[in-house]
Coordinates of C-alpha atoms in Angstrom, one line a residue:
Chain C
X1 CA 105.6 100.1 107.9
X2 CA 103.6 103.5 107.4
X3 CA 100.8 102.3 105.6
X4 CA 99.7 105.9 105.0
X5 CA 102.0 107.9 103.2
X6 CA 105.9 106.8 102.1
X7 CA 108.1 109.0 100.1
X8 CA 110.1 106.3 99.1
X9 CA 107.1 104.7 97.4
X10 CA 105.3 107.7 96.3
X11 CA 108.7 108.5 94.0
X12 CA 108.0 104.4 92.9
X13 CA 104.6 104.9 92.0
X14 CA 105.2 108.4 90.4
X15 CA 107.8 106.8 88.1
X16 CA 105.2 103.8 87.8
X17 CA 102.5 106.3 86.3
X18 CA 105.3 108.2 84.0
X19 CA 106.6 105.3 82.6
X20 CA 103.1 103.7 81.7
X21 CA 101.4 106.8 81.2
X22 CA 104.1 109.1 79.2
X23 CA 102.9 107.9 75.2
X24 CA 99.4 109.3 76.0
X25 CA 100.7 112.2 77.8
X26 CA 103.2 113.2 74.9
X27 CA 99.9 113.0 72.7
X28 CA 97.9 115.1 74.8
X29 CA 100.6 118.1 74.9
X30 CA 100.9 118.1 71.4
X31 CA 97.0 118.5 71.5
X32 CA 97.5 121.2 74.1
X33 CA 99.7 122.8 71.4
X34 CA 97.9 122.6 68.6
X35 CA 94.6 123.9 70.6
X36 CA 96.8 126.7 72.4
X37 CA 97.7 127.8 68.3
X38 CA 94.5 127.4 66.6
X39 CA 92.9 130.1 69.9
X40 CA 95.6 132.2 69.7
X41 CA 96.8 132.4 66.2
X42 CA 92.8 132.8 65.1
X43 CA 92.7 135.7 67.4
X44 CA 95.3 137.3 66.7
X45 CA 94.3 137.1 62.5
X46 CA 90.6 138.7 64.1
X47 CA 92.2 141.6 65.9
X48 CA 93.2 144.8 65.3
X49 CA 95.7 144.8 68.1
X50 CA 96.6 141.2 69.2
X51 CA 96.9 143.3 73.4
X52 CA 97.4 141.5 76.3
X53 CA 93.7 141.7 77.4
X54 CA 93.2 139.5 74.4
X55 CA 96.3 137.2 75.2
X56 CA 95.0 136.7 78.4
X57 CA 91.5 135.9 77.8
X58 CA 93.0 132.7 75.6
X59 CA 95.1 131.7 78.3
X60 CA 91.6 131.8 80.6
X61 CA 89.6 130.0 78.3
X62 CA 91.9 127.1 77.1
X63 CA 92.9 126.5 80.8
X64 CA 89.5 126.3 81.9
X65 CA 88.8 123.8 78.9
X66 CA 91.9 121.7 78.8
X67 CA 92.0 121.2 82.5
X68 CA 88.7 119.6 82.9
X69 CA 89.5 117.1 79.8
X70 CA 93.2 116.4 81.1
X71 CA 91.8 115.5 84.3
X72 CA 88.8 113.4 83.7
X73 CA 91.6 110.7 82.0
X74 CA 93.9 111.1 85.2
X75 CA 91.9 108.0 86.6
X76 CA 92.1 106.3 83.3
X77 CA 92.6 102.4 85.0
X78 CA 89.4 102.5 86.7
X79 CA 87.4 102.5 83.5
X80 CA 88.5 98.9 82.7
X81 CA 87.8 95.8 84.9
X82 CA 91.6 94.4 84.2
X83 CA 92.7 97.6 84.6
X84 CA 91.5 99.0 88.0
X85 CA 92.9 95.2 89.5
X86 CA 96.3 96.3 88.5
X87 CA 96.2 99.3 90.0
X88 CA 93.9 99.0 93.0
X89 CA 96.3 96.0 93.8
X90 CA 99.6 97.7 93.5
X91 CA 101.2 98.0 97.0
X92 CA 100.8 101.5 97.0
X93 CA 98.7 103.5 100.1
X94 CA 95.5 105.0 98.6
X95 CA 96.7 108.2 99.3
X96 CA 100.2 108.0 97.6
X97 CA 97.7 106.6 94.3
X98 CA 95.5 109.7 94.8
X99 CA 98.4 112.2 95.2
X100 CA 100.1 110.7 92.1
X101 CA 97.6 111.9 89.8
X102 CA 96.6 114.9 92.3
X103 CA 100.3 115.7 90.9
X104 CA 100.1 115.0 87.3
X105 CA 97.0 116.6 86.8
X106 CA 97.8 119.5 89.0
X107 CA 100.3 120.9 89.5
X108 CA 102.1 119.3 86.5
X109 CA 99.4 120.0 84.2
X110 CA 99.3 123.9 85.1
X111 CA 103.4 124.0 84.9
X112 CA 103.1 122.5 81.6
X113 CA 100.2 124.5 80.1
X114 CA 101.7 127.7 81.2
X115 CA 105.3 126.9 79.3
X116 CA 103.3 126.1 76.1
X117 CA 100.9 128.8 76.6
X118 CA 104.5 130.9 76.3
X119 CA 106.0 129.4 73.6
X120 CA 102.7 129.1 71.4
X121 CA 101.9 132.9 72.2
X122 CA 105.3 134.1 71.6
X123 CA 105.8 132.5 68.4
X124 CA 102.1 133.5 67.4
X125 CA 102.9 137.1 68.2
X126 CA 106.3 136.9 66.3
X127 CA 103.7 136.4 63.3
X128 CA 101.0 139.1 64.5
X129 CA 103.9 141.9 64.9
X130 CA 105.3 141.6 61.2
X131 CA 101.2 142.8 60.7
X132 CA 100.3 145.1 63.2
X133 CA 101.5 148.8 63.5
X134 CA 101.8 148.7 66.6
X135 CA 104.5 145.3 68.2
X136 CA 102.2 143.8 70.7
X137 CA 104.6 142.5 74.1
X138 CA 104.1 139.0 75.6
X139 CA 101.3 139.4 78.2
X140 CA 102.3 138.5 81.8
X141 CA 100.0 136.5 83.5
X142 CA 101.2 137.4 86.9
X143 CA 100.2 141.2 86.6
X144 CA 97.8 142.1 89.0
X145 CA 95.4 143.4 86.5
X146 CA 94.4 140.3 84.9
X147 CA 93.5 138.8 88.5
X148 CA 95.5 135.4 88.1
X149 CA 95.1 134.4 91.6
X150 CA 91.1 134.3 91.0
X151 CA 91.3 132.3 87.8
X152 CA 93.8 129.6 89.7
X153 CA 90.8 129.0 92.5
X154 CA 88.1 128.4 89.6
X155 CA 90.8 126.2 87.5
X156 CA 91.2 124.2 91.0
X157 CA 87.4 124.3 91.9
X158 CA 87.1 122.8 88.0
X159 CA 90.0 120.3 88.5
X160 CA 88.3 119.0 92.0
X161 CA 85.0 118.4 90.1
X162 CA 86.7 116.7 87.1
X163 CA 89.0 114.3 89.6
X164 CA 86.1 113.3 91.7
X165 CA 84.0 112.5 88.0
X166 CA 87.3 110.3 86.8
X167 CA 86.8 108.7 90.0
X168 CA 83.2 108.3 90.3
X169 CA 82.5 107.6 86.5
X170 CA 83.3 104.2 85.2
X171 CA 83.2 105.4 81.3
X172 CA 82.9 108.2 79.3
X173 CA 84.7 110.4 82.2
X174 CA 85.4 113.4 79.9
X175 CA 81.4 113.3 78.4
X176 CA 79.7 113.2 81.9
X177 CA 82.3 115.6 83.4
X178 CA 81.8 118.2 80.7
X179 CA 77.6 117.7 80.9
X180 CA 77.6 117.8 84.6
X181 CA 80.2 120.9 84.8
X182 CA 77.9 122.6 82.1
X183 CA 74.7 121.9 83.9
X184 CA 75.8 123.0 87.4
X185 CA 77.1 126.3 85.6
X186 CA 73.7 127.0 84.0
X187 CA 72.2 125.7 86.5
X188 CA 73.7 128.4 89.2
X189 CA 73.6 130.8 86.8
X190 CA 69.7 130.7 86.3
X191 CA 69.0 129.7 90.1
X192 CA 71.2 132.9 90.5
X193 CA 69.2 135.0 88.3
X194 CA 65.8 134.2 89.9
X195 CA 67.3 134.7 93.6
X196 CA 68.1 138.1 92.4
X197 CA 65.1 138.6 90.4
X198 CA 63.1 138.3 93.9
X199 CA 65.3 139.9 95.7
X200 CA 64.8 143.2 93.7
X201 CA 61.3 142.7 92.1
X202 CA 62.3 143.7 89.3
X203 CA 64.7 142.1 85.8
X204 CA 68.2 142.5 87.0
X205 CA 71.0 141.8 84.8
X206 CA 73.8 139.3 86.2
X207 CA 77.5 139.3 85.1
X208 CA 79.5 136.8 86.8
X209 CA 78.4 134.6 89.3
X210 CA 79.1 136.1 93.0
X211 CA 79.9 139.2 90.8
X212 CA 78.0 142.7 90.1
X213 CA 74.1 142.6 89.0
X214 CA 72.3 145.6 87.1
X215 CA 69.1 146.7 87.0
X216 CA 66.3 149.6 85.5
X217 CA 64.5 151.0 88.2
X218 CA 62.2 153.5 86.5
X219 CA 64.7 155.7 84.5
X220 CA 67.0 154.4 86.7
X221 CA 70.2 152.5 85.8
X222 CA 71.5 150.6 89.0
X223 CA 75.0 149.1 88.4
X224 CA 75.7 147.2 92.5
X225 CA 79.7 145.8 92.8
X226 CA 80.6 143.4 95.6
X227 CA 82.5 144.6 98.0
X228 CA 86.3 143.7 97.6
X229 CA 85.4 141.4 100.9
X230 CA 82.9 139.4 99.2
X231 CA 84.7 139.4 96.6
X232 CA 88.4 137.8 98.1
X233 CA 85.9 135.7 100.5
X234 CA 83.9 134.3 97.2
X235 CA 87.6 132.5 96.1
X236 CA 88.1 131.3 99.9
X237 CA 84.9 129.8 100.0
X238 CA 85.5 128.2 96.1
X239 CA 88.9 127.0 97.4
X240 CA 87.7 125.4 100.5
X241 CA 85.0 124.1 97.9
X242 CA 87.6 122.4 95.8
X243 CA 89.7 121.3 98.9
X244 CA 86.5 119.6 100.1
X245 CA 86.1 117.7 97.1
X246 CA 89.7 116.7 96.5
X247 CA 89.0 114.9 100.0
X248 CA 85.9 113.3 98.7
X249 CA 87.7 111.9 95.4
X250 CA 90.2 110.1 98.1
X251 CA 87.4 108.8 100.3
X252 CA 85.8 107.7 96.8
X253 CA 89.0 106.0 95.5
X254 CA 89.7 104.6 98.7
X255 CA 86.1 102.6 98.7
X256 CA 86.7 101.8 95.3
X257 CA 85.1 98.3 94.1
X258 CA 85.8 96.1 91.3
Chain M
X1 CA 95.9 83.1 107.3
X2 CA 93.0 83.5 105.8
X3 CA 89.6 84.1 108.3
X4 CA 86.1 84.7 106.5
X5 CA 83.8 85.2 109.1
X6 CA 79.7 86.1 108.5
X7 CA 80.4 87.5 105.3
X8 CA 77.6 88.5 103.5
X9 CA 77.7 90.3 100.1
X10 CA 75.5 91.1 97.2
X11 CA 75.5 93.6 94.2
X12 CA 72.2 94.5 95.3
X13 CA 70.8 94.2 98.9
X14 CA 67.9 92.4 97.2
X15 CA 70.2 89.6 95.9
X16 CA 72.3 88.4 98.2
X17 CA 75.1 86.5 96.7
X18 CA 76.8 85.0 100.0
X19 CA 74.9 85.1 103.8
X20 CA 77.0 84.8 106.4
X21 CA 79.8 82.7 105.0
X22 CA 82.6 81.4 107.3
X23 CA 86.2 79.8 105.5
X24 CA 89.3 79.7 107.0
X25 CA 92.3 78.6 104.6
X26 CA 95.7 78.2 105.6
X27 CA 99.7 78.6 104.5
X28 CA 100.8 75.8 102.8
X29 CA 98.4 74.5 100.9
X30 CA 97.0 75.1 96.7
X31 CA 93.1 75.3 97.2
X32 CA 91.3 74.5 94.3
X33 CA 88.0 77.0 94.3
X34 CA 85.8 75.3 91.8
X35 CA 81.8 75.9 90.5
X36 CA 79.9 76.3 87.9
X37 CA 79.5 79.7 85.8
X38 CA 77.9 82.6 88.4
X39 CA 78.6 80.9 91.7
X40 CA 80.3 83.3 93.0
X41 CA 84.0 82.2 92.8
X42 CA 85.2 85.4 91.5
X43 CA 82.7 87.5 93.9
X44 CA 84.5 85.7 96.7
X45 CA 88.1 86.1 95.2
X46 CA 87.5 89.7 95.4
X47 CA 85.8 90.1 98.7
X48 CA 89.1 88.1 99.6
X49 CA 91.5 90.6 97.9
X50 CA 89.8 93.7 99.2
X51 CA 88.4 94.9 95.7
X52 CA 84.7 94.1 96.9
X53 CA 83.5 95.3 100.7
X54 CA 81.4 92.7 102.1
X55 CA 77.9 94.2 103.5
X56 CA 78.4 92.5 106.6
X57 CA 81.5 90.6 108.3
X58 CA 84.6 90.5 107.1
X59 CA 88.0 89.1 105.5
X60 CA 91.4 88.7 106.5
X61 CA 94.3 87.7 105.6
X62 CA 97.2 87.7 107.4
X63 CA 95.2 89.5 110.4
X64 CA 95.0 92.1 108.2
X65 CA 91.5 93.3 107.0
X66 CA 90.7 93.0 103.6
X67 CA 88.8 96.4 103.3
X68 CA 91.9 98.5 104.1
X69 CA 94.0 97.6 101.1
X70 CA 96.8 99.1 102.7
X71 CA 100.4 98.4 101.7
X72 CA 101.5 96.2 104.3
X73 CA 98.0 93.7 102.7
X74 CA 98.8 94.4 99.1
X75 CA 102.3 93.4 98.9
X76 CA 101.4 89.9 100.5
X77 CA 99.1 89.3 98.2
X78 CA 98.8 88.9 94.4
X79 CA 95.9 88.8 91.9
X80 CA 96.1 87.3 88.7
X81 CA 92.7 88.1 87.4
X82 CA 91.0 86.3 84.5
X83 CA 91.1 89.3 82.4
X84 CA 94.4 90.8 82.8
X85 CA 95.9 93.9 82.1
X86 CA 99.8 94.7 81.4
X87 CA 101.2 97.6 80.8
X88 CA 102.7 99.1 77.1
X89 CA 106.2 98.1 78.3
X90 CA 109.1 95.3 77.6
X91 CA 109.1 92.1 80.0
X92 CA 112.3 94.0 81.6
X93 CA 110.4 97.2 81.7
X94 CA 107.4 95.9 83.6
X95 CA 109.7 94.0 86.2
X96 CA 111.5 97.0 86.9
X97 CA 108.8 99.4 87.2
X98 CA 106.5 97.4 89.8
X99 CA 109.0 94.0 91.0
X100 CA 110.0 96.7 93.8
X101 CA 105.9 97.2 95.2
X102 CA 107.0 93.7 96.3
X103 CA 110.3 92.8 98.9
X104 CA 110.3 88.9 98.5
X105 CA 110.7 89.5 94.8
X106 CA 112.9 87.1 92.9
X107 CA 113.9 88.3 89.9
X108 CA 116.1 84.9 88.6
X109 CA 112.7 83.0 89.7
X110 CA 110.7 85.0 87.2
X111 CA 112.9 84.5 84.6
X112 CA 113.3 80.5 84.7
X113 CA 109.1 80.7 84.9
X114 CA 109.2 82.8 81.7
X115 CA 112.0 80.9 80.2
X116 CA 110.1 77.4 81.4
X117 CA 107.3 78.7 79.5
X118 CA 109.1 79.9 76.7
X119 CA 108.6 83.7 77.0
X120 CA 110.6 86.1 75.0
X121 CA 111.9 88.3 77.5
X122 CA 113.0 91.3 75.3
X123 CA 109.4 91.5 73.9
X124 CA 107.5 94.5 74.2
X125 CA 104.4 93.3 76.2
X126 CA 101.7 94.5 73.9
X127 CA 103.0 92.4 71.3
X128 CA 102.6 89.4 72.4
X129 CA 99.4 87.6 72.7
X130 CA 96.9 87.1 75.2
X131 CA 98.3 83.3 76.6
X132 CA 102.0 85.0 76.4
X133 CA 100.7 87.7 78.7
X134 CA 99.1 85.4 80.8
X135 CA 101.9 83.5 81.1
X136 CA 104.3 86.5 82.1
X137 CA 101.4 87.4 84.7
X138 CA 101.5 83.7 86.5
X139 CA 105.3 84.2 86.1
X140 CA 105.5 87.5 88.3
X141 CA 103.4 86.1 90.4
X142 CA 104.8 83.4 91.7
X143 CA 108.2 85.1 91.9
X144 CA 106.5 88.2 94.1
X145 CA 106.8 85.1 96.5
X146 CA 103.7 86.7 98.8
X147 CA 101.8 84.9 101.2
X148 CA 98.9 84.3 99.0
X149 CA 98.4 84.3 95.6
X150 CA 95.2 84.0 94.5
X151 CA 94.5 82.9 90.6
X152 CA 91.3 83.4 88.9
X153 CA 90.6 80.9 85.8
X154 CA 94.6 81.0 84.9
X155 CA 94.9 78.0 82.9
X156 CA 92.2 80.0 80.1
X157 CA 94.0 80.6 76.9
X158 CA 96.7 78.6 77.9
X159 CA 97.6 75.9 75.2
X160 CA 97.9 72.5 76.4
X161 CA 102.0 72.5 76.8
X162 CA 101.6 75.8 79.2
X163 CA 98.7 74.0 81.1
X164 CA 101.5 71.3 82.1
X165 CA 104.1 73.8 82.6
X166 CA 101.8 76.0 84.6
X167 CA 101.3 72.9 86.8
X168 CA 104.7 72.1 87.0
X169 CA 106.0 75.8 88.1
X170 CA 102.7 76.4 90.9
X171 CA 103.4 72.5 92.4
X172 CA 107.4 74.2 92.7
X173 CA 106.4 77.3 93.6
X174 CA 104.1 76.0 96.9
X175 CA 106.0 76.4 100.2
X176 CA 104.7 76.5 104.2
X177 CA 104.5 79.8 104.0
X178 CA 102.2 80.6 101.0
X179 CA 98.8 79.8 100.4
X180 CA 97.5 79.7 96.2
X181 CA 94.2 79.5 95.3
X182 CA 93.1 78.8 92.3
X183 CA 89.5 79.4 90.9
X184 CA 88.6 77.1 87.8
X185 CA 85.8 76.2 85.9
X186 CA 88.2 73.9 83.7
X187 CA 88.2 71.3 86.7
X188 CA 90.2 69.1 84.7
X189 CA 93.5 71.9 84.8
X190 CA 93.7 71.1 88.2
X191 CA 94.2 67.2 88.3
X192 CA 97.3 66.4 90.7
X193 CA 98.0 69.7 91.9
X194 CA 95.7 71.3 94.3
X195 CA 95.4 69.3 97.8
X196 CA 92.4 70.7 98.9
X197 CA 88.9 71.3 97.1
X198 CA 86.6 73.8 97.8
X199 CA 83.6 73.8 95.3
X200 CA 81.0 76.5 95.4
X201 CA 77.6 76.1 94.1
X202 CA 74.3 78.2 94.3
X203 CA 76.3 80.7 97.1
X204 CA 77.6 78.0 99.6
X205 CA 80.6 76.1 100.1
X206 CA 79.1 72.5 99.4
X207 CA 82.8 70.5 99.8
X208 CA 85.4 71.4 101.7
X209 CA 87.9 68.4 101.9
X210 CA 91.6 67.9 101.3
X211 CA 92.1 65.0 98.2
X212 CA 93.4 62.8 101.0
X213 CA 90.3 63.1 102.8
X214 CA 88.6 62.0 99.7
X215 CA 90.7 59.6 98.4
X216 CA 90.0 57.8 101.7
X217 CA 86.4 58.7 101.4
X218 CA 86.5 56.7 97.9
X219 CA 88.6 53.6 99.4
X220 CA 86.5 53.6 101.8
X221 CA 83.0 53.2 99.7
X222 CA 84.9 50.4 98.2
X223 CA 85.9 52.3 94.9
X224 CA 89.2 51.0 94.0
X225 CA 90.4 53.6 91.9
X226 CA 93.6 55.6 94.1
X227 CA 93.2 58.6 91.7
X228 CA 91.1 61.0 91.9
X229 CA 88.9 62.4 89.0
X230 CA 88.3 66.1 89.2
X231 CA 85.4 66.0 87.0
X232 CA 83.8 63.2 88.9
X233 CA 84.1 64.9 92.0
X234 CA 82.6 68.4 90.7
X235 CA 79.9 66.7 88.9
X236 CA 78.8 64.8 92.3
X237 CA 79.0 67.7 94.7
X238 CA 77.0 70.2 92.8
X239 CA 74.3 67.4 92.4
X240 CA 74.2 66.9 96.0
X241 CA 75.9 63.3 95.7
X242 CA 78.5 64.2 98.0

């Protein structure tokens, strides 16, 4: 017997979680809808144009806040005694129980929130265009321009820290995820600033973390890009981030005590 | 079967709950794990399932480490735990979704438990209340027919017909090739069906003897009595009257 990994019993187990899991998943998509239309259908009533910049920006923003809540419920059993037995106990590998909800809150998760992202904008733009001079086209996420592949490495560096907290948290998964993910982004963010600060003895200005900075030198406005280098090495370094942690959250399951 | 050798645990290295405690049990027999409140029965049921690590030494059952929880320890073993958890599903539902996790399943067997202990089958689970659920749990476990099946405090909110019943389908469901254990504070649930009686009391084993060993123990000391009374017993070990 493979004690590791078995396809037959991963399909089990993935059927296992559906079944059991599907009533609170139903409910959180028609959350995911009803979140996706509120951002969307209030910016399109606040713009003049309802543009793909503007489409896009919404799809950024709810993925990067629905991702972190779906995922902090992924390990939902281990936040109840009776619970965690069940599943700790199920004659499943630890790895085929981590990749289950690697899955579902994954891969899944992002299929699923792009299709509704689709429908809701398409529906909200139906609305917008009857207003606007101007018919406003369905954005494409996959055009170059609005960088996709860099948002998909922060939405998995976000996911890894949210599946290790569902994990590592007992209760109120979603509360300490969301404080801790706040707290290490200000808290970059400022450590960031003050590195930089040093560095050029003087107030910069930082945009994005790893990003540009800005500065007055005199009468001098300094504007300093990363190189496209640092730039595509900054999401191999997040990724390998991420990947690290995913392993940590299996190593963390796998230890798991009741 | 089952080999606990040096095991020491604690929730906190400070406080150690068991120092280097050896037990071996073996197939064929119903072990009756009894002690007071906080002795440590449950600690040890889960250092023995693999959902607690011991700090030092370790369990196995089967020659398999507890620690691992790996598929080939899981599905030879079952947990019914005191507080138990079933899924939002119908009785059919739940046997279909996990009976497969284990291969000596017997599906007919669960049913006559359930129907012996007058389960509805076509319920949906969530419906039914807490000593129903119980009862369905005892029921799928005993028909996962694994090696060892380990119970913690099952006869609680069970009425006093299931308590019989329950009796009646573990004494059945006992063969060479299992080993039950069944943890109790209710020493009186266990009266003519375990054969051999651990009791646990401030973190060590105090008694370890089969009820024939006792029973001639008794004779022997002159007390006529051929039955055995569970209470008796308990009270005597834990006050050092062994």
């Amino acid at each position: 017997m493979n004690n590791t990994f078995n396809l037959s019993r991963f399909i089990k187990l993935f059927k296992r979680h559906s079944i059991a899991n599907y009533k609170p998943y139903l409910m959180l998509l028609l959350i995911l809808i009803g979140g996706l239309s509120i951002a969307l259908g209030y910016t399109s009533m606040n713009a003049n144009s309802f543009i793909s910049i503007e489409q896009y920006t919404m799809f950024q923003l709810c993925l990067f806040v629905s991702a972190p809540i779906f995922t902090a419920g992924i390990f939902a059993e281990l936040g109840s005694q009776s619970k965690s037995i069940s599943f700790l106990m199920l004659p499943a590998s630890n790895l085929e129980k981590w990749l289950v909800a690697w899955v579902y809150s994954f891969v899944i998760f992002l299929v699923v929130y792009i299709a509704c992202f689709y429908v809701v904008d398409a529906v909200v733009l139906q609305i917008a265009n009857a207003s606007l001079k101007q018919p406003q086209k369905l954005v494409n996420i996959f055009d170059p321009k609005h960088r996709l592949i860099s948002d998909l490495v922060i939405f998995s560096l976000l996911h890894a820290l949210s599946f290790f907290g569902a994990v590592f948290f007992r209760k109120h998964q979603i509360l300490k995820i969301g404080s801790l993910l706040l707290v290490l982004y200000f808290g970059m963010i400022y450590v960031n600033a003050a590195v930089l600060t040093a560095m050029f003895n003087t107030e910069v200005n930082v945009g994005q973390l790893f990003s540009s900075v800005s500065f007055i030198d005199g009468n001098d406005y300094y504007h300093i890009n990363e190189s496209p280098i640092i730039s595509s090495a900054s999401s191999y370094i997040f990724f390998i981030v991420a990947g690290l942690i995913w392993s940590a959250t299996y190593y963390r399951l796998k230890e798991k005590e009741v | 079967m089952i080999e606990i050798s040096n095991l020491t645990f604690g929730y906190s290295k400070n406080q150690l709950l068991f120092k280097d405690l050896n037990l071996r049990l073996s197939k064929g027999h119903i072990y009756g794990l009894l002690g007071k409140n906080g002795a440590g029965k449950s600690t040890l049921l889960r250092n023995i399932a693999g959902l607690l690590h011991p700090r030092e030494g370790h369990c196995k059952v089967n020659g398999l480490s507890a620690d691992s929880r790996t598929p080939a320890f899981l599905q030879e073993l079952f947990f019914i735990p005191e507080e138990l958890y079933l899924p939002d599903v119908t009785v059919s539902g739940f046997v279909k979704s996990t009976a497969h996790f284990y291969p000596k399943f017997d599906e007919a067997a669960f049913y006559k438990v359930l129907s012996d202990f007058d389960v509805p089958e076509i319920s949906k689970i969530k419906h039914l209340s807490y000593g129903q659920q119980k009862k369905i749990m005892i029921a799928f476990g005993l028909a996962t027919n694994t090696s060892l099946l380990i119970m913690d405090e099952p006869t609680n909110g069970l009425d006093i017909p299931s308590k019989v019943q329950f009796r009646k389908a573990i004494a059945a469901a006992l063969n060479e090739d299992r080993c039950i254990i069944i943890s109790t504070h209710q020493v009186r649930d266990l009266d003519s069906l375990i054969d051999v009686v651990l009791v646990l009391d401030q973190q060590e084993i105090v008694l370890y003897k089969s009820i024939d060993e006792l029973q001639e123990m008794a004779i022997s000391r002159g007390e006529a009595s051929a039955k055995l009374d569970m209470e008796v017993l308990f009270n005597s070990a834990i006050s050092g009257h062994k």
